[in-house]
Structures are given as structure tokens and as C-alpha cells.
Short mmCIF file of C-alpha atoms in Angstrom, two decimals:
data_model
loop_
_atom_site.label_atom_id
_atom_site.label_comp_id
_atom_site.label_asym_id
_atom_site.label_seq_id
_atom_site.Cartn_x
_atom_site.Cartn_y
_atom_site.Cartn_z
CA UNK A 245 -7.47 47.18 -64.70
CA UNK A 246 -8.02 49.59 -61.91
CA UNK A 247 -9.77 48.83 -58.68
CA UNK A 248 -12.15 51.20 -57.10
CA UNK A 249 -11.96 52.31 -53.54
CA UNK A 250 -14.84 50.05 -52.56
CA UNK A 251 -13.16 47.07 -54.23
CA UNK A 252 -9.88 47.81 -52.47
CA UNK A 253 -11.67 48.08 -49.15
CA UNK A 254 -13.51 44.82 -49.78
CA UNK A 255 -10.27 43.09 -50.84
CA UNK A 256 -8.39 44.29 -47.76
CA UNK A 257 -11.33 43.24 -45.56
CA UNK A 258 -11.32 39.79 -47.17
CA UNK A 259 -7.55 39.45 -46.61
CA UNK A 260 -8.00 40.54 -42.98
CA UNK A 261 -10.84 38.03 -42.50
CA UNK A 262 -8.73 35.24 -43.99
CA UNK A 263 -5.83 36.22 -41.72
CA UNK A 264 -8.09 36.22 -38.66
CA UNK A 265 -9.53 32.82 -39.56
CA UNK A 266 -6.04 31.45 -40.24
CA UNK A 267 -4.77 32.83 -36.94
CA UNK A 268 -7.69 31.33 -35.06
CA UNK A 269 -7.16 27.93 -36.67
CA UNK A 270 -3.43 28.12 -35.92
CA UNK A 271 -4.00 29.01 -32.28
CA UNK A 272 -6.68 26.35 -31.96
CA UNK A 273 -4.36 23.74 -33.42
CA UNK A 274 -1.50 24.84 -31.15
CA UNK A 275 -3.77 24.68 -28.10
CA UNK A 276 -4.99 21.22 -29.07
CA UNK A 277 -1.40 20.05 -29.50
CA UNK A 278 -0.39 21.55 -26.14
CA UNK A 279 -3.31 19.83 -24.40
CA UNK A 280 -2.41 16.50 -26.03
CA UNK A 281 1.23 16.84 -24.99
CA UNK A 282 0.25 17.76 -21.42
CA UNK A 283 -2.14 14.78 -21.25
CA UNK A 284 0.58 12.43 -22.52
CA UNK A 285 3.10 13.82 -20.03
CA UNK A 286 0.63 13.42 -17.17
CA UNK A 287 -0.09 9.82 -18.19
CA UNK A 288 3.63 9.05 -18.43
CA UNK A 289 4.24 10.61 -15.01
CA UNK A 290 1.41 8.57 -13.49
CA UNK A 291 2.81 5.37 -15.02
CA UNK A 292 6.24 6.25 -13.64
CA UNK A 293 4.82 6.94 -10.17
CA UNK A 294 2.88 3.67 -10.28
CA UNK A 295 6.03 1.78 -11.25
CA UNK A 296 7.94 3.39 -8.38
CA UNK A 297 5.17 2.46 -5.96
CA UNK A 298 5.06 -1.10 -7.28
CA UNK A 299 8.84 -1.40 -6.97
CA UNK A 300 8.70 -0.29 -3.33
CA UNK A 301 5.79 -2.57 -2.42
CA UNK A 302 7.27 -5.55 -4.28
CA UNK A 303 10.59 -5.07 -2.51
CA UNK A 304 8.98 -4.66 0.91
CA UNK A 305 6.88 -7.80 0.43
CA UNK A 306 9.85 -9.90 -0.68
CA UNK A 307 11.87 -8.70 2.31
CA UNK A 308 9.03 -9.40 4.76
CA UNK A 309 8.39 -12.82 3.20
CA UNK A 310 12.05 -13.75 3.50
CA UNK A 311 12.16 -12.67 7.15
CA UNK A 312 8.99 -14.63 7.90
CA UNK A 313 10.41 -17.80 6.33
CA UNK A 314 13.71 -17.37 8.21
CA UNK A 315 11.96 -16.79 11.53
CA UNK A 316 9.54 -19.68 10.99
CA UNK A 317 12.40 -22.07 10.18
CA UNK A 318 14.30 -20.85 13.25
CA UNK A 319 11.21 -21.48 15.37
CA UNK A 320 10.81 -24.94 13.85
CA UNK A 321 14.40 -25.82 14.78
CA UNK A 322 14.11 -24.29 18.27
CA UNK A 323 10.86 -26.12 19.03
CA UNK A 324 12.39 -29.48 18.05
CA UNK A 325 15.23 -29.03 20.47
CA UNK A 326 13.26 -27.23 23.20
CA UNK A 327 15.65 -24.33 23.38
CA UNK A 328 15.15 -21.66 26.00
CA UNK A 329 14.67 -18.96 23.35
CA UNK A 330 11.65 -20.68 21.80
CA UNK A 331 9.16 -18.12 23.13
CA UNK A 332 11.32 -15.22 21.95
CA UNK A 333 11.70 -16.80 18.50
CA UNK A 334 7.95 -17.47 18.43
CA UNK A 335 7.25 -13.78 19.09
CA UNK A 336 9.65 -12.80 16.29
CA UNK A 337 7.83 -15.21 13.99
CA UNK A 338 4.45 -13.73 14.92
CA UNK A 339 5.77 -10.21 14.29
CA UNK A 340 7.25 -11.29 10.96
CA UNK A 341 3.99 -12.93 9.96
CA UNK A 342 2.07 -9.78 10.76
CA UNK A 343 4.52 -7.62 8.77
CA UNK A 344 4.41 -9.99 5.80
CA UNK A 345 0.61 -10.08 5.95
CA UNK A 346 0.50 -6.27 5.95
CA UNK A 347 2.79 -6.16 2.90
CA UNK A 348 0.64 -8.81 1.21
CA UNK A 349 -2.40 -6.55 1.73
CA UNK A 350 -0.52 -3.65 0.11
CA UNK A 351 0.50 -5.91 -2.74
CA UNK A 352 -3.12 -6.95 -3.28
CA UNK A 353 -4.07 -3.31 -3.84
CA UNK A 354 -1.54 -2.64 -6.57
CA UNK A 355 -0.39 -5.88 -8.20
CA UNK A 356 -2.13 -7.89 -10.92
CA UNK A 357 -4.12 -10.93 -9.76
CA UNK A 358 -1.51 -13.35 -11.12
CA UNK A 359 1.17 -11.88 -8.84
CA UNK A 360 -1.18 -11.81 -5.86
CA UNK A 361 -1.99 -15.50 -6.30
CA UNK A 362 1.70 -16.46 -6.34
CA UNK A 363 2.41 -14.16 -3.39
CA UNK A 364 -0.43 -15.66 -1.34
CA UNK A 365 0.87 -19.17 -1.99
CA UNK A 366 4.39 -18.15 -0.99
CA UNK A 367 3.06 -16.47 2.17
CA UNK A 368 1.11 -19.58 3.19
CA UNK A 369 4.18 -21.76 2.62
CA UNK A 370 6.38 -19.38 4.61
CA UNK A 371 3.94 -19.54 7.54
CA UNK A 372 4.59 -23.30 7.79
CA UNK A 373 8.23 -23.32 6.72
CA UNK A 374 10.57 -25.96 8.09
CA UNK A 375 14.22 -26.64 7.38
CA UNK A 376 13.18 -29.10 4.68
CA UNK A 377 11.20 -26.39 2.86
CA UNK A 378 14.16 -24.13 2.13
CA UNK A 379 14.33 -25.10 -1.56
CA UNK A 380 10.61 -24.58 -2.07
CA UNK A 381 10.75 -21.22 -0.28
CA UNK A 382 13.69 -20.13 -2.46
CA UNK A 383 11.81 -21.24 -5.59
CA UNK A 384 8.77 -19.22 -4.48
CA UNK A 385 10.97 -16.15 -4.09
CA UNK A 386 12.51 -16.65 -7.53
CA UNK A 387 9.07 -17.09 -9.12
CA UNK A 388 7.81 -13.94 -7.45
CA UNK A 389 10.83 -11.92 -8.53
CA UNK A 390 10.40 -13.10 -12.13
CA UNK A 391 6.70 -12.16 -12.37
CA UNK A 392 7.23 -8.89 -10.53
CA UNK A 393 10.08 -7.93 -12.87
CA UNK A 394 7.95 -8.85 -15.91
CA UNK A 395 5.13 -6.67 -14.55
CA UNK A 396 7.46 -3.71 -14.11
CA UNK A 397 8.94 -4.14 -17.58
CA UNK A 398 5.55 -4.29 -19.32
#
């Protein structure tokens, strides 16, 4: 069996067409895979950045809440005994309340509603904290830490 020149030309053209189509499909598939990988990497980076932001805001809120409770309890003690520093301690308490409220607002923008509800309750309790409330304040802090950690681990 011998092929004519026209048949050889047609066969080589068909092989070239198949190669071009195969190359196109290969490049298209590689591009699709690259886009998928880039999208997944971007999503992972955004999740990581969100977790970092949450960690920072959670930590700042817990610190501000603790300072507010400490200052409020100090004010409660000072006001019972009419100490001279009462006005200074009151100003510290006001400043602590403002800082904790600011951190609560940041928390509300980034945290799930369940965490915000617990944080708001803890904030309200800290605003009225007395020496007798120390156990409840500590329990609030522990509850917040537990739900915040669970949120970061999910």
C-alpha cells in the first residue's frame, strides 16, 4: 500500500490539527488548574488574615474588659471608704469603660453573634463590678476565651 502525495499531505495536516487541538486542550486545562490553585490560595490567605485579625481583636477586648473590671472594683472599694483618690480612680474607670466599649464595637464587626452576646453581657457586668462579683467576672472571661478559641479553631 502506497500513499499518494495528497494523502500524505492530508495525513500530516490531520496529525498537525490533532496536535494543535491537543495542545490547546492541555494549555486550557493547565490554565484552569492554575486559576483554581490561585483562587484557593487567595481564599486560604484571606481566612488566615481574618483569623489574625480576630485573634488581635479578641485579645484586645479581653484585656480591656479585664482592666475595666479591675478599675470598677477599685472604684467600688474606694467609694465605700471615701478615699482621697476616688476621683482619680473614677476617671480611670471611665477611661477603661470607653476603651472596653471601643473594643466591643470592633468585636461586633468581626465576631459571630454568639460571641458578641456573651461579650456584651460580660461588658455590662464589668461596668457594675464589685468585690463580690470577682467570681462571676472570672467566669465571664473564661466563657469568652472558650467561645473565642472555638471560633478560631473552626
